[in-house]
Coordinates of C-alpha atoms and ligand atoms in Angstrom, one line a residue:
Chain J
M1465 CA 59.0 141.2 85.0
T1466 CA 60.8 140.2 88.3
L1467 CA 61.0 137.6 89.9
A1468 CA 61.3 136.1 93.8
P1469 CA 64.6 135.4 95.5
D1470 CA 63.1 131.7 96.2
V1471 CA 62.2 131.1 92.6
L1472 CA 65.7 132.2 91.9
A1473 CA 67.1 130.0 94.4
L1474 CA 64.6 126.9 93.4
Q1475 CA 66.0 127.6 89.5
L1476 CA 69.8 127.4 90.7
L1477 CA 69.3 124.2 92.4
T1478 CA 67.1 122.7 89.3
G1479 CA 70.7 124.2 87.4
L1480 CA 72.9 122.1 89.5
A1481 CA 71.0 119.0 89.1
L1482 CA 71.4 119.5 85.7
G1483 CA 75.0 120.5 85.5
A1484 CA 75.9 117.8 88.0
L1485 CA 74.5 115.9 85.0
Y1486 CA 76.8 117.7 82.5
A1487 CA 80.1 117.5 84.2
L1488 CA 79.1 113.4 85.2
L1489 CA 79.2 113.5 81.1
A1490 CA 82.4 115.6 80.3
I1491 CA 84.9 114.4 83.3
G1492 CA 84.9 111.1 80.5
L1493 CA 85.1 113.2 78.1
S1494 CA 87.9 115.2 79.8
L1495 CA 89.5 111.9 80.8
I1496 CA 89.4 110.0 77.8
F1497 CA 91.0 113.1 75.6
G1498 CA 93.5 113.5 78.3
M1499 CA 94.9 109.9 77.9
L1500 CA 94.0 108.6 74.5
T1501 CA 93.9 111.8 72.2
V1502 CA 90.2 110.5 71.5
V1503 CA 87.2 112.8 70.4
N1504 CA 84.8 110.6 72.2
F1505 CA 81.6 110.5 69.9
A1506 CA 79.9 108.0 71.7
H1507 CA 79.7 109.8 74.7
G1508 CA 76.5 110.6 74.0
A1509 CA 74.9 107.2 72.4
F1510 CA 76.8 105.7 76.5
F1511 CA 74.9 107.5 77.9
M1512 CA 71.7 107.0 76.2
V1513 CA 72.4 103.1 76.6
G1514 CA 73.0 103.8 80.4
A1515 CA 69.7 105.1 80.6
Y1516 CA 67.8 102.7 78.3
V1517 CA 69.8 99.9 80.4
G1518 CA 68.4 100.6 83.0
F1519 CA 65.6 101.3 82.4
F1520 CA 65.5 98.1 81.4
L1521 CA 67.3 96.7 84.8
Y1522 CA 64.7 98.8 86.0
G1523 CA 61.7 97.0 85.1
L1524 CA 63.5 93.5 85.7
T1525 CA 64.0 93.5 88.9
G1526 CA 61.6 96.7 90.3
S1527 CA 64.8 98.1 91.9
F1528 CA 65.8 101.2 90.3
W1529 CA 69.2 100.4 92.8
A1530 CA 69.6 97.7 91.0
S1531 CA 69.6 100.3 87.4
L1532 CA 71.7 103.0 89.7
V1533 CA 74.2 99.7 89.4
G1534 CA 74.3 98.0 87.2
A1535 CA 73.5 100.4 84.0
P1536 CA 77.3 102.1 85.0
L1537 CA 78.8 98.4 84.8
A1538 CA 77.5 97.9 81.6
V1539 CA 78.9 100.8 79.8
G1540 CA 81.8 100.4 81.5
A1541 CA 82.5 97.2 80.0
V1542 CA 80.6 97.8 76.8
G1543 CA 83.7 101.0 77.3
L1544 CA 86.2 98.1 77.9
V1545 CA 84.7 96.2 74.4
V1546 CA 85.3 99.3 72.5
E1547 CA 88.7 100.6 73.0
R1548 CA 89.9 97.0 72.9
F1549 CA 88.9 95.8 69.7
L1550 CA 87.9 99.1 67.8
V1551 CA 89.8 102.2 69.2
R1552 CA 92.9 100.4 70.1
P1553 CA 93.9 99.9 66.5
L1554 CA 93.5 103.2 65.9
Y1555 CA 96.4 104.3 67.9
G1556 CA 99.1 106.7 66.4
R1557 CA 96.6 107.4 63.6
G1558 CA 95.5 110.8 64.1
L1559 CA 93.1 112.5 65.7
D1560 CA 90.6 111.9 63.0
Y1561 CA 90.3 108.1 62.8
P1562 CA 89.1 106.9 66.8
L1563 CA 86.9 110.2 65.7
L1564 CA 84.9 109.1 62.9
L1565 CA 84.9 105.4 64.2
T1566 CA 82.7 106.7 67.5
F1567 CA 81.2 109.3 65.4
G1568 CA 79.5 106.4 63.4
L1569 CA 79.6 104.3 66.6
A1570 CA 77.2 106.4 68.7
Y1571 CA 74.8 105.2 64.8
V1572 CA 75.3 102.1 65.7
L1573 CA 74.2 102.3 69.2
V1574 CA 71.4 104.1 68.7
E1575 CA 70.0 101.8 66.3
I1576 CA 70.6 98.6 68.1
V1577 CA 68.1 100.8 71.1
R1578 CA 65.5 101.8 68.3
I1579 CA 65.3 98.0 67.5
L1580 CA 65.4 96.6 71.0
F1581 CA 63.0 99.3 72.9
G1582 CA 61.2 101.0 70.2
K1583 CA 61.7 104.3 67.9
Q1584 CA 59.5 106.1 70.3
G1585 CA 60.6 107.9 73.7
L1586 CA 59.4 105.2 77.0
P1587 CA 58.5 106.6 80.5
F1588 CA 61.0 106.3 83.4
D1589 CA 59.1 106.5 86.6
T1590 CA 61.0 108.2 89.4
P1591 CA 61.4 106.0 92.0
E1592 CA 58.6 105.8 95.7
A1593 CA 61.3 106.7 97.5
L1594 CA 62.9 109.6 96.2
S1595 CA 60.0 111.2 94.6
G1596 CA 57.7 113.7 96.1
A1597 CA 59.7 117.5 97.3
V1598 CA 61.3 118.2 100.5
D1599 CA 61.7 121.9 102.1
V1600 CA 64.4 123.3 101.3
W1601 CA 64.5 126.4 103.5
V1602 CA 63.1 128.6 100.3
G1603 CA 60.5 126.6 99.3
Y1604 CA 59.8 123.1 98.4
F1605 CA 62.7 120.9 95.7
P1606 CA 62.0 117.3 93.8
L1607 CA 63.7 114.9 96.2
Y1608 CA 64.6 113.7 93.1
R1609 CA 66.7 116.0 92.0
L1610 CA 68.9 116.8 95.1
F1611 CA 69.7 113.1 94.7
V1612 CA 70.4 113.7 91.1
I1613 CA 73.2 116.1 92.0
G1614 CA 74.2 113.7 95.8
A1615 CA 75.0 110.9 93.4
A1616 CA 76.9 112.9 91.4
A1617 CA 79.1 114.4 93.5
A1618 CA 79.7 111.5 95.2
A1619 CA 80.6 109.7 91.9
T1620 CA 83.0 113.0 91.2
L1621 CA 83.9 112.5 94.7
A1622 CA 85.5 109.2 94.1
V1623 CA 86.8 109.7 90.8
W1624 CA 89.1 111.9 91.7
L1625 CA 90.2 110.2 95.0
F1626 CA 90.6 107.3 92.8
I1627 CA 93.0 109.6 90.7
D1628 CA 94.6 112.1 93.2
K1629 CA 94.9 109.2 96.4
T1630 CA 95.7 106.0 94.1
S1631 CA 98.7 104.3 92.4
Y1632 CA 96.5 104.2 89.5
G1633 CA 95.6 107.5 89.8
L1634 CA 100.0 108.1 90.0
I1635 CA 100.1 106.3 86.8
I1636 CA 97.6 108.3 85.1
R1637 CA 98.3 112.0 86.0
A1638 CA 101.7 110.6 84.4
G1639 CA 100.8 109.1 81.3
A1640 CA 98.2 112.3 80.2
R1641 CA 101.3 113.8 80.8
D1642 CA 103.8 111.7 79.5
P1643 CA 103.0 108.2 78.1
V1644 CA 106.6 107.8 76.9
I1645 CA 107.9 107.6 80.6
V1646 CA 104.8 105.1 82.0
R1647 CA 106.6 102.8 79.5
I1648 CA 109.8 103.5 80.1
L1649 CA 109.2 102.4 83.5
G1650 CA 107.4 99.3 83.2
I1651 CA 104.1 100.1 82.9
D1652 CA 101.6 98.7 79.8
I1653 CA 100.4 102.5 79.1
A1654 CA 97.2 99.9 77.0
R1655 CA 96.6 98.6 80.1
V1656 CA 95.3 102.2 81.2
W1657 CA 93.9 103.7 78.5
L1658 CA 91.6 100.7 78.4
A1659 CA 90.7 101.9 82.2
I1660 CA 90.0 105.3 80.9
F1661 CA 88.0 104.2 78.3
G1662 CA 85.5 101.7 80.5
I1663 CA 85.9 104.4 83.6
G1664 CA 84.6 107.5 81.1
A1665 CA 82.2 105.2 79.7
A1666 CA 81.5 104.1 83.0
L1667 CA 80.4 107.4 84.2
A1668 CA 77.9 108.7 80.7
G1669 CA 76.1 105.6 81.9
F1670 CA 75.8 106.5 85.0
A1671 CA 75.3 110.1 84.8
G1672 CA 72.3 108.1 81.7
V1673 CA 70.0 106.2 84.6
L1674 CA 70.4 109.5 86.8
A1675 CA 68.6 111.8 84.1
A1676 CA 66.1 109.0 83.0
P1677 CA 63.6 109.9 85.6
L1678 CA 64.0 113.7 85.0
Q1679 CA 63.3 113.3 81.3
G1680 CA 62.5 109.8 80.2
V1681 CA 64.4 107.4 77.4
A1682 CA 64.7 108.2 74.1
P1683 CA 67.2 106.9 71.5
E1684 CA 67.8 110.2 70.7
M1685 CA 68.3 111.6 73.6
G1686 CA 72.2 110.8 73.8
D1687 CA 72.6 113.6 70.7
T1688 CA 71.8 117.3 72.5
V1689 CA 73.9 116.0 75.3
L1690 CA 77.0 115.3 73.8
A1691 CA 76.6 118.6 72.9
E1692 CA 76.6 119.9 75.4
A1693 CA 78.7 117.8 77.1
F1694 CA 82.0 118.8 74.7
V1695 CA 80.9 123.0 75.2
V1696 CA 81.1 122.1 79.3
T1697 CA 84.6 120.5 78.0
V1698 CA 86.5 123.3 76.4
I1699 CA 85.0 126.0 78.5
G1700 CA 86.7 123.9 81.7
G1701 CA 89.7 122.4 79.3
M1702 CA 90.0 119.4 78.0
G1703 CA 91.8 116.9 80.6
S1704 CA 91.1 118.9 83.1
L1705 CA 88.7 117.2 86.1
L1706 CA 88.1 120.3 88.5
G1707 CA 87.2 122.0 84.8
A1708 CA 84.5 119.3 84.1
V1709 CA 82.8 119.9 87.2
V1710 CA 82.9 123.9 87.2
A1711 CA 82.0 124.3 84.2
G1712 CA 79.2 121.7 83.7
L1713 CA 77.8 123.4 86.9
L1714 CA 78.6 126.5 85.3
V1715 CA 76.7 125.4 81.8
G1716 CA 73.4 123.6 84.2
V1717 CA 73.0 126.7 85.9
T1718 CA 73.1 128.9 82.8
I1719 CA 70.8 126.7 81.2
S1720 CA 68.2 126.7 83.8
M1721 CA 68.6 131.1 84.7
T1722 CA 68.1 131.8 81.6
S1723 CA 65.2 129.0 80.5
L1724 CA 63.4 131.2 83.1
F1725 CA 63.5 134.2 81.3
A1726 CA 63.8 133.2 77.5
P1727 CA 63.4 130.2 76.8
E1728 CA 64.4 130.1 73.3
M1729 CA 68.4 131.3 74.3
A1730 CA 69.2 129.2 76.9
R1731 CA 71.4 127.0 74.4
V1732 CA 72.3 130.6 72.4
C1733 CA 73.9 131.5 75.9
V1734 CA 75.7 128.9 76.5
F1735 CA 77.7 128.8 72.8
A1736 CA 78.3 132.7 73.8
L1737 CA 79.5 131.6 77.2
M1738 CA 82.2 129.7 75.1
A1739 CA 83.0 132.3 72.7
L1740 CA 83.6 134.0 75.7
V1741 CA 85.7 131.2 77.5
L1742 CA 87.7 130.6 74.8
L1743 CA 88.4 134.8 73.8
V1744 CA 90.3 135.3 77.0
R1745 CA 91.5 131.4 78.1
P1746 CA 92.1 129.5 74.2
Q1747 CA 92.7 126.2 76.3
G1748 CA 89.6 126.6 78.5
M1749 CA 89.5 128.0 82.4
F1750 CA 91.6 125.0 83.6
G1751 CA 93.3 123.5 80.7
R1752 CA 97.1 123.4 79.9
A1753 CA 98.0 125.3 76.6
G1754 CA 99.4 122.9 74.3
L1755 CA 97.8 120.0 74.7
L1756 CA 97.5 119.3 71.5
S1757 CA 100.9 120.4 70.6
Chain I
M67 CA 124.1 90.9 79.8
L68 CA 122.8 92.6 76.7
T69 CA 124.2 91.5 73.1
V70 CA 123.7 94.3 70.1
A71 CA 123.9 91.9 67.1
D72 CA 123.4 94.1 63.7
L73 CA 120.6 96.7 65.0
N74 CA 118.7 98.6 61.8
A75 CA 116.0 101.2 63.2
W76 CA 114.3 103.7 60.8
Y77 CA 112.9 106.5 61.3
G78 CA 110.0 107.2 58.1
L79 CA 112.0 106.6 55.1
S80 CA 115.6 107.3 56.7
H81 CA 117.8 104.5 57.9
V82 CA 119.4 105.7 60.6
L83 CA 121.2 102.4 62.5
Q84 CA 122.1 100.9 60.2
G85 CA 124.1 97.3 61.6
V86 CA 124.8 98.3 64.9
T87 CA 126.5 95.8 67.2
L88 CA 128.2 95.8 70.7
E89 CA 127.9 93.6 73.5
I90 CA 128.0 94.3 77.3
G91 CA 128.6 92.1 80.5
Q92 CA 127.5 92.4 84.3
G93 CA 129.4 95.1 86.0
E94 CA 130.7 96.6 83.0
I95 CA 130.7 100.3 82.0
V96 CA 130.5 100.7 78.3
A97 CA 130.3 104.7 76.0
I98 CA 128.7 105.0 73.3
M99 CA 130.4 108.4 71.9
G100 CA 130.5 110.5 68.8
R101 CA 129.0 113.2 67.0
N102 CA 125.6 114.7 66.9
G103 CA 123.4 112.5 64.7
A104 CA 125.6 109.7 64.8
G105 CA 123.1 107.3 66.1
K106 CA 123.9 107.4 70.2
T107 CA 120.3 107.5 71.1
T108 CA 118.6 105.7 68.5
T109 CA 120.3 103.0 69.6
L110 CA 119.6 102.9 73.2
K111 CA 116.0 103.7 72.1
S112 CA 116.1 100.6 70.2
V113 CA 117.1 99.3 72.4
M114 CA 114.7 100.1 75.2
G115 CA 111.5 99.7 72.2
L116 CA 110.8 103.3 71.3
V117 CA 111.5 103.3 68.5
D118 CA 108.7 101.4 66.0
C119 CA 110.4 100.4 62.5
R120 CA 113.7 98.2 63.9
A121 CA 115.5 94.7 62.4
G122 CA 118.6 93.0 63.9
S123 CA 118.8 91.0 67.8
V124 CA 119.0 92.7 70.8
V125 CA 119.4 89.8 73.7
F126 CA 119.0 91.0 77.0
Q127 CA 119.9 88.7 79.8
G128 CA 119.7 85.3 77.5
R129 CA 116.2 86.6 76.0
E130 CA 115.4 88.3 72.2
I131 CA 113.2 91.4 73.1
L132 CA 113.4 92.8 69.2
A133 CA 109.7 92.6 69.4
E134 CA 108.4 93.2 73.5
P135 CA 106.8 96.0 74.6
T136 CA 108.6 98.3 76.8
H137 CA 107.3 97.8 79.7
L138 CA 108.3 94.2 79.6
R139 CA 112.1 95.5 79.1
F140 CA 111.8 96.7 82.6
A141 CA 110.7 94.0 83.8
L142 CA 113.8 92.3 83.0
G143 CA 115.2 95.0 84.5
L144 CA 116.8 97.3 82.0
G145 CA 116.7 101.0 83.2
Y146 CA 116.7 104.3 80.7
V147 CA 117.9 107.6 81.4
P148 CA 116.3 109.4 78.0
E149 CA 117.7 112.1 76.8
E150 CA 115.2 114.9 77.5
R151 CA 115.2 113.3 81.1
R152 CA 111.3 113.1 80.9
I153 CA 110.4 114.5 84.3
V154 CA 106.7 114.4 84.7
P155 CA 105.3 117.9 85.0
G156 CA 102.6 118.1 87.8
L157 CA 104.4 115.3 90.0
T158 CA 106.6 115.9 93.1
V159 CA 110.1 114.7 93.3
R160 CA 107.9 111.7 95.5
E161 CA 105.7 111.1 93.3
N162 CA 108.6 110.7 90.1
L163 CA 109.6 108.3 92.1
R164 CA 106.8 106.5 93.1
L165 CA 106.6 106.1 89.7
G166 CA 109.7 104.1 89.3
L167 CA 108.4 102.0 91.5
L168 CA 105.0 100.9 90.3
A169 CA 105.7 98.1 88.5
S170 CA 108.5 96.9 90.5
P171 CA 108.8 94.3 92.8
N172 CA 110.9 96.9 95.0
R173 CA 106.9 98.9 95.5
A174 CA 106.3 96.4 98.2
R175 CA 108.8 98.8 99.9
E176 CA 108.2 102.4 99.0
T177 CA 108.9 103.8 102.5
L178 CA 112.3 102.2 102.8
V179 CA 113.7 102.5 99.1
I180 CA 112.3 106.3 99.3
D181 CA 114.7 106.9 102.5
H182 CA 117.7 105.0 100.5
I183 CA 117.2 106.3 97.2
A184 CA 116.8 110.4 99.1
A185 CA 120.1 109.4 101.8
T186 CA 121.9 109.0 98.0
F187 CA 120.1 112.2 97.3
P188 CA 120.7 114.4 99.3
R189 CA 119.4 117.3 96.8
L190 CA 116.0 115.2 96.1
K191 CA 115.8 114.8 99.7
E192 CA 115.4 118.4 100.3
R193 CA 112.9 118.6 97.7
L194 CA 111.0 115.5 97.6
D195 CA 107.5 118.0 97.6
Q196 CA 108.6 120.1 96.1
F197 CA 107.7 120.1 91.6
G198 CA 109.8 118.1 89.9
D199 CA 109.7 120.0 87.3
T200 CA 110.4 123.1 89.6
M201 CA 114.3 121.9 90.2
S202 CA 117.8 123.0 88.6
G203 CA 118.1 121.0 85.3
G204 CA 121.1 119.6 86.8
E205 CA 118.8 118.7 89.9
Q206 CA 116.1 117.4 87.5
Q207 CA 118.8 115.0 85.7
M208 CA 119.9 113.2 89.3
L209 CA 116.3 113.2 89.2
A210 CA 116.0 111.3 86.1
I211 CA 118.6 108.6 87.3
A212 CA 117.0 108.2 90.7
R213 CA 113.6 106.8 89.7
A214 CA 115.4 105.2 87.1
M215 CA 117.5 103.3 90.0
V216 CA 114.9 102.9 92.8
S217 CA 113.8 100.0 90.8
D218 CA 117.5 98.1 91.1
P219 CA 117.7 97.5 87.3
K220 CA 120.1 94.8 86.3
M221 CA 121.4 97.6 83.4
I222 CA 121.1 101.3 82.9
M223 CA 121.7 103.4 79.8
L224 CA 122.1 106.7 80.2
D225 CA 122.1 109.7 77.1
E226 CA 124.2 112.2 78.0
P227 CA 123.7 112.5 81.7
T228 CA 125.8 114.9 82.3
E229 CA 124.5 117.2 80.1
G230 CA 124.5 120.8 81.4
V231 CA 125.2 119.6 85.1
M232 CA 127.7 121.9 86.9
P233 CA 131.0 120.0 87.9
V234 CA 130.0 119.1 91.4
L235 CA 127.3 117.6 90.5
V236 CA 129.1 115.6 87.9
D237 CA 131.6 114.4 90.3
E238 CA 128.5 113.6 92.5
M239 CA 127.0 111.4 89.6
L240 CA 130.9 110.0 88.3
S241 CA 131.2 108.2 92.2
L242 CA 127.3 107.6 92.1
F243 CA 128.0 104.7 88.6
V244 CA 131.7 103.4 89.7
E245 CA 129.2 102.7 93.5
L246 CA 126.8 100.8 91.0
K247 CA 129.3 99.3 88.6
R248 CA 130.8 98.2 92.3
Q249 CA 127.4 96.1 92.9
G250 CA 127.3 94.2 89.7
T251 CA 125.1 97.1 87.8
A252 CA 125.9 97.4 84.3
L253 CA 126.2 100.5 82.7
L254 CA 125.9 101.9 79.0
L255 CA 126.7 105.7 78.9
V256 CA 126.6 108.0 76.1
E257 CA 128.5 110.6 76.6
Q258 CA 130.1 113.8 74.2
N259 CA 132.6 114.2 77.3
V260 CA 135.3 112.1 76.7
D261 CA 137.4 112.4 78.8
L262 CA 135.0 112.1 81.2
A263 CA 133.8 108.9 80.0
L264 CA 137.2 107.2 79.1
D265 CA 137.9 108.2 83.1
I266 CA 134.8 105.6 84.4
A267 CA 134.5 103.2 81.3
D268 CA 135.7 100.0 81.0
R269 CA 134.9 100.0 76.7
A270 CA 134.0 102.5 74.2
Y271 CA 132.3 102.1 71.3
I272 CA 132.2 104.8 68.8
M273 CA 129.7 105.4 66.6
D274 CA 129.4 107.2 63.1
H275 CA 126.8 107.8 60.8
G276 CA 124.4 104.8 62.5
T277 CA 127.4 102.1 62.5
I278 CA 130.0 101.5 64.8
V279 CA 132.6 102.5 63.5
H280 CA 135.5 101.8 66.6
H281 CA 135.8 100.3 69.3
A282 CA 138.5 99.4 72.0
S283 CA 138.6 99.0 75.9
A284 CA 138.4 102.7 77.5
Q285 CA 143.2 102.5 77.8
S286 CA 144.1 102.0 74.3
L287 CA 141.2 105.0 73.0
R288 CA 142.6 107.4 75.7
A289 CA 145.9 107.2 74.0
N290 CA 144.8 107.5 70.0
K291 CA 144.0 111.0 70.0
E292 CA 143.5 110.3 66.3
V293 CA 140.1 108.2 66.4
Q294 CA 139.1 110.5 69.3
E295 CA 140.0 113.1 66.8
R296 CA 138.2 112.1 63.8
Y297 CA 135.0 111.2 65.1
C298 CA 134.6 113.2 68.4
S299 CA 135.9 116.0 68.0
V300 CA 133.3 119.1 67.7
Ligands
ATP816 N1 112.1 111.4 66.0 C1 113.2 111.3 64.7 N2 112.3 111.2 63.4 C2 113.2 111.4 62.1 N3 114.4 111.6 62.5 C3 114.9 111.6 63.6 C4 114.5 111.8 64.5 N4 115.0 111.1 65.9 C5 116.4 111.2 65.3 N5 115.8 111.3 63.3 C6 117.7 111.5 63.6 O1 118.4 110.6 63.2 C7 120.2 110.1 64.2 C8 120.6 109.9 64.7 O2 119.8 110.9 65.6 P1 119.9 110.1 66.8 O3 119.3 111.0 68.3 O4 120.3 108.9 68.0 O5 121.7 111.0 66.8 P2 122.9 111.2 68.5 O6 124.1 110.9 68.2 O7 122.1 111.0 69.7 O8 122.9 112.8 68.6 P3 123.2 113.2 70.0 O9 124.4 113.4 70.0 O10 123.2 114.8 68.9 O11 122.4 113.3 70.6 C9 120.0 111.8 63.2 O12 120.4 111.5 62.2 C10 118.4 112.6 63.6 O13 118.8 113.7 63.2
MG817 MG1 121.4 111.8 71.5

């Protein structure tokens, strides 16, 4: 079977839109792991809650923009509460405690959403202003997917500027390498960790509300996406922002391209990609060796 | 300025500090000496709040700080240059210095402070935009000291600052310490090199097996070869 180049190009764009969402999720996972050494299994649930908060606000206000702003804020707030009251007591007890906690928390959040919104998935209309397709030279492409790419890129850029250019970012970069010296120099590292968990959760919520018009909302929507986001984090390298973005886009494109030829192979290919990267670079594409040692 | 009384510290089940008592006043240089494993580093770490399990009393600037978190001790004016230096990899020299300023009121005049510190440490001045961890060991030690100084702490604890540093730099460092003392900063100095420590210190404590076994003025300790032999020879 041969495919026209324009079909491939459009599929590439579709892959980038998907990858942009993975990148948003992976940035949060990676920040949280890199700073707090917490493997956040509730990240998929944060994504799902973001989608539902967006759904709720869209229904309430009729404005997609309100849900686009409200969802990350609400999920960020959930993240702050979770870190402060659930994760914080577990610091210094090894990797498995927060892992199990967030694993359980994901089930709790899914169940709460089922109680509030029902077990069935619900449709989420693409906002009027962003529906339709635009001419992207190789053909017509859904405007909303372009918007997803742009919004995710903007959020990523904002996070990068925050980390690379601000004083808070300096604390974050130092704290990821050596939390002890950060404390010695008078900074309350607990507050930094709180903020990081909140930011990571907010990014997951943002990805959730962005994804909602593409796939609707469903209580289980975070499950598959979590597995893929972890794969992205591992490929990119735990703790690396650049790695999360590059690997996110790579995985998105891999999935959309294989879907074109052999849809049933898409996820297998992603895991094969991960195995390949790990064989060559066990710490991931942009990860540092010995992060956990 | 700092009064430590009956300080005890544990690493797990091992009782490393067994009742350390010492004090240091404004503008004083006090040395802590003793063999490897005597508990010198642990004493400084406990004063900074970096050892989880501790008991006793640590009063700094009239305030009991034993239960306070590390960042609060910094806010009270306690500076610490750890044995491992802890230059943050991946950050430039300038960023390492800025890190030392972020929690300090001096942050408001960052440019001024960094210019001033660069004038004090010419070697750092040339390397402000180099990654801190790519510098030589001696230069990293200078950076660690500079980073502790930018917030103008009332007291600085230095853990073996001259270790692995070449003689020219050691001399620079010692005159810096004397200058800090002149400005009223208290220096608590852990040092293996007895002669060097006694050259600039006012008083010295000698530690062994987690307690203070001897305390004297630098002058009288310099004459006391027997104590030096017994507790400080390697
Ligand atoms: N993190 C730790 N866990 C367990 N034991 C420790 C730890 N750090 C130090 N110790 C032990 O505590 C004792 C005192 O160590 P400390 O580092 O305070 O000695 P020191 O006087 O600074 O020695 P040195 O001159 O070698 O630096 C030693 O017996 C050491 O083995
Ligand atoms: Mg030591």
